[in-house]
Amino acid sequence: MQTLHLDLKPVAENYVELRYFVDNPNQYEKRSLCLTEIADLIKLAERDYYVSFFPEDYTVTGRRLYNWLDGSDRWLQPLLDKYRREGIVLAIATSEKLAHLPWEVLHDGNGFLVQRVPAIVPVRWVSDSTVKKLTIDGEAENRALQVLFMATSPLNVEPVLDFEGEEARILEATKRQPLALTVEESGCLSELGYLVDGYDGDYFDVLHLTGHATLQDGQPRFITETATGEAFYASAGDIAQELQFRLPKLIFLSGCRTGQAGNGGSVPSMAEELLKSGAKAVLGWGQKVLDPDATAAAAALYEELSAGKQITEAVACTYQALIKNKARDWHLLRLYAAGNLPSSLVTPLRTRGRKPAPPPSVTTQLFAGKVEVPTRESFVGRRRQLQNCLRVLTQSRDEVGVLIHGMGGLGKSSLAARLCDRLPNFQHVVWVGRIDEASLVSRLAEKLDDNEQRKSLQNYDEELKYRLKRVFKDLHEEGKPILLVLDDFEVNLETRNESYVLQSEAAEVMKAVVWAIRENFTSHRIIITCRYDFEFTQLQHFQKQPLDALQGADLQKKFSRLTAFSAKSQVDEALKSQAQKLADGNPRLLEWLDKILQNTTVDVAAILNRLAADPVELREQVLAEALLQQMDTTMREMLSRGLVFELPVPREALAAVCETIPNLSHYISRAIALGLLEMSHDQALRVPRILPLALALIKETNLLYKNAANELYRLWWQKVEVLTEEQKIEIYRLALLGKEENITVEIGRLLAQFWNSKYKYKKTVVVCKDILKLVKNHQIMYYLAKAEEGLGHTSEAIDCYTKALQLCPLEDEKTRLEIFQAGINFYTRKGPLDSDILNEYIRVYFGILQIQQENSNIRPALAEVFSLTMTFELRAGIAIRENQIELAEFLYKCCLDFYDKVCEIPTKIQMGEYSSVNGLCGSKARILCHLGTINLNQGKTNECRELYLQASQLFDYAGDDHNRAVTLAAIGTGWLRQGDTVMALKYLHEASAIMQLLVIPELEVVNKLIAEAQSEQEKNS
């Protein structure tokens, strides 16, 4: 591809100098471009304008930018035509406010330049005194593309992005041109640094960093994770520091605003900052980007890069793919480069001697015919559990493995399989079910290439632990660590004293394996998946990782991957909701119910109703009958009480509703070990709904709800800095059921306010109506009114606004004003206007103002009054067009009342305080003119003239000479039509003088009127 350089530098306030050249920066042409021509585009760019659902907007913008560059001399078009067959890299160097412009949408009238075949690709070229031109070079590696993928998803940062879906799309797109996709799971920069340091300096071709990014105090930041999962706002410098001397050739910052300069362009974008730190090429997004568009861009880009295309070619193909699929944000993808832009990163697939990519996943082969696990592409969720397990398996020197335990169907085997995929440097040995010495030795021997090692391991004359010790040591020194996965391990257990212990043969084998690993401090590790925690002294060397049902964002991701539960599903919403409730977040049950919902040959509703009435068939898939027999009366009561909570809650919350349970701590620990009580990554507890329990059997359930609400309010609302929406809903639900009025109103009000801001009006209506059954509250009624307004329910909204005002205490002046403002605005705009109702609203309003004046002297903001009068004025205009003259006149007079009684315009003018009402004088004058016109049309000439005179005086106070002149001209015209030429000339001359000074177009008309008046005077004299 040929490179055409465009270097734009400001030279004066409204001009930039454009220097353009092809190969030699010393042989440039230059021209001067006027910024005034595109000033509106620059202004709109800084206001996030360039995000539109209308493709024609991009076309218009791109055409204007292109024409501005091309100029009247049309220098650009011939250059592009000259190199058209080669494809062109358009290296554009800009600074400050010009950097905001969407150069990617350049359009020559026939199409976007990026759509040409071959394409013309804009590259944001960062030039300086040492970088005179953009060079595209570099030798491609004769192997598969090697990408380092790190997603960041800190705690309490929403929305949670579908980073698993992005990884899956990349793998799917590159099936025919496989790549090696290494995933850093922690989202932590320091861990990213450790991972990169473990490879050769040029091992990774691309770093793909995906997550949320933002501008913080005008500075670009990528929101990464700390070692414990909290948010860390990382700068470009932080990223570069961890990758020092190890920066890949291409960095893709797949986060909002990573390619956007801050503070009006004066602060470089994160992409530019990375270039300054040594990066060669950086991709980023110019502003906020839709998650599906970002994922589609990644898939298209890596499909082309893995096929051996140059970076610029791959980016061009990515633009074209996004445009073809009508991606809204295609143009926000920005490629930044400095001096040397890498060419192709790898050779094409069929190149002789090319090193292939490793298999993208080992799980299908490892678990085939043993246990059903999801493919790498279909796995979702379990981020914190993955992070915990990986930390043990790769970093810990004290622990040899992890025990993943929990109820059947929660995904223990799936998590183990995911861990295998995330640990490709291990040799994986998977054993499902009952374990004994012979089977273990045989399975391990299959992994040994050395015949002597195999013989040593199979020498049954020597004790197992010594054989394992010797083999493990050899493998460790050879850099061949083993990851031993023992799946469905519960078959190796037996009950003893209300808990589980290992069977004797399994215990001997496990003691030998753990001892052999620990004896030499080798890097071999163990993963055990089991329905139950169990007693075994060697478990002190394991991290215990319980699993719980899917919740929140993870559950929504699972729904999206199941045909019947996805957003595009045609299944009845009521049936979907019933099935979701039955599954209770259990992945296996969701998958089973998904098949039932898709089956059109059966009565789905009848099946779901049967399962709801008697869920034995569901339980059989996830619970062993022997386990249910271990629930004694006390355990059953504790778990039944725990059903009061729908979300995982802190242990203290469960204790608050189980005060009557003796030895509670023992029962909680035992329930967790048996999988009867789920434990989340943050130690929160929850009772699975699949258990044969009933809250209704507990006495005094209202008191239970009340205690639960108060405890969660204390533990979450008063102590936790950031609560999720689900946690707020849980507190609200419990408070409502427990009739805790104060908590119900406080949390319900916040939920209603939040949902209204997100246009989720139906949710607000349900919550507010439920609260109002418990307690009458003006704030709840107000949010209900706003929700009804949002749903277009006019009469209901007006009724709620009125009731909210009636309920609002007189002393709460600020809220009363807020309710009134919203209510009267809505009523005036949407309601079937009635003068009596309007009069009542206004009477209430002035009553509120009177209370304010007497009690606290709080006045409404002038902006609020102005907004209100604007609504009245617009509605009056509609009334006039509909020939409702009386209504229009009434509305205009209401406006005058607001200006005079609320803003006290006459009083302040009398006191000479012009500046405090300067802006409102002009608005009041405009209303007076409207009323004057109505009087004029009704033949009330004198009234009309009086109103115009008042308007003229107010325009004078406001400093609005233009409208004052127009009003004076109208007064003069009125006198002229009445035959009073003296008075007519007085006002017309005054209007003419002002118009002449301001060069107002109406001057010609006024001068003709003056001539007409003078002619009439001469006739009459």
PDB file of C-alpha atoms in Angstrom, residues 81 123 148 780 915 960 1002 1014:
ATOM      1  CA  ASP A  81      -6.732   8.253  -8.160  1.00  0.00           C
ATOM      2  CA  VAL A 123      -4.057   6.182  10.183  1.00  0.00           C
ATOM      3  CA  LEU A 148      -2.406 -12.071  24.583  1.00  0.00           C
ATOM      4  CA  ILE A 780     -43.247   7.594  45.884  1.00  0.00           C
ATOM      5  CA  SER A 915     -29.032  42.864  35.923  1.00  0.00           C
ATOM      6  CA  ASP A 960     -32.421  43.727  22.991  1.00  0.00           C
ATOM      7  CA  GLU A1002     -36.755  45.074   8.148  1.00  0.00           C
ATOM      8  CA  GLN A1014     -45.307  61.505   5.397  1.00  0.00           C
TER       9      GLN A1014
END
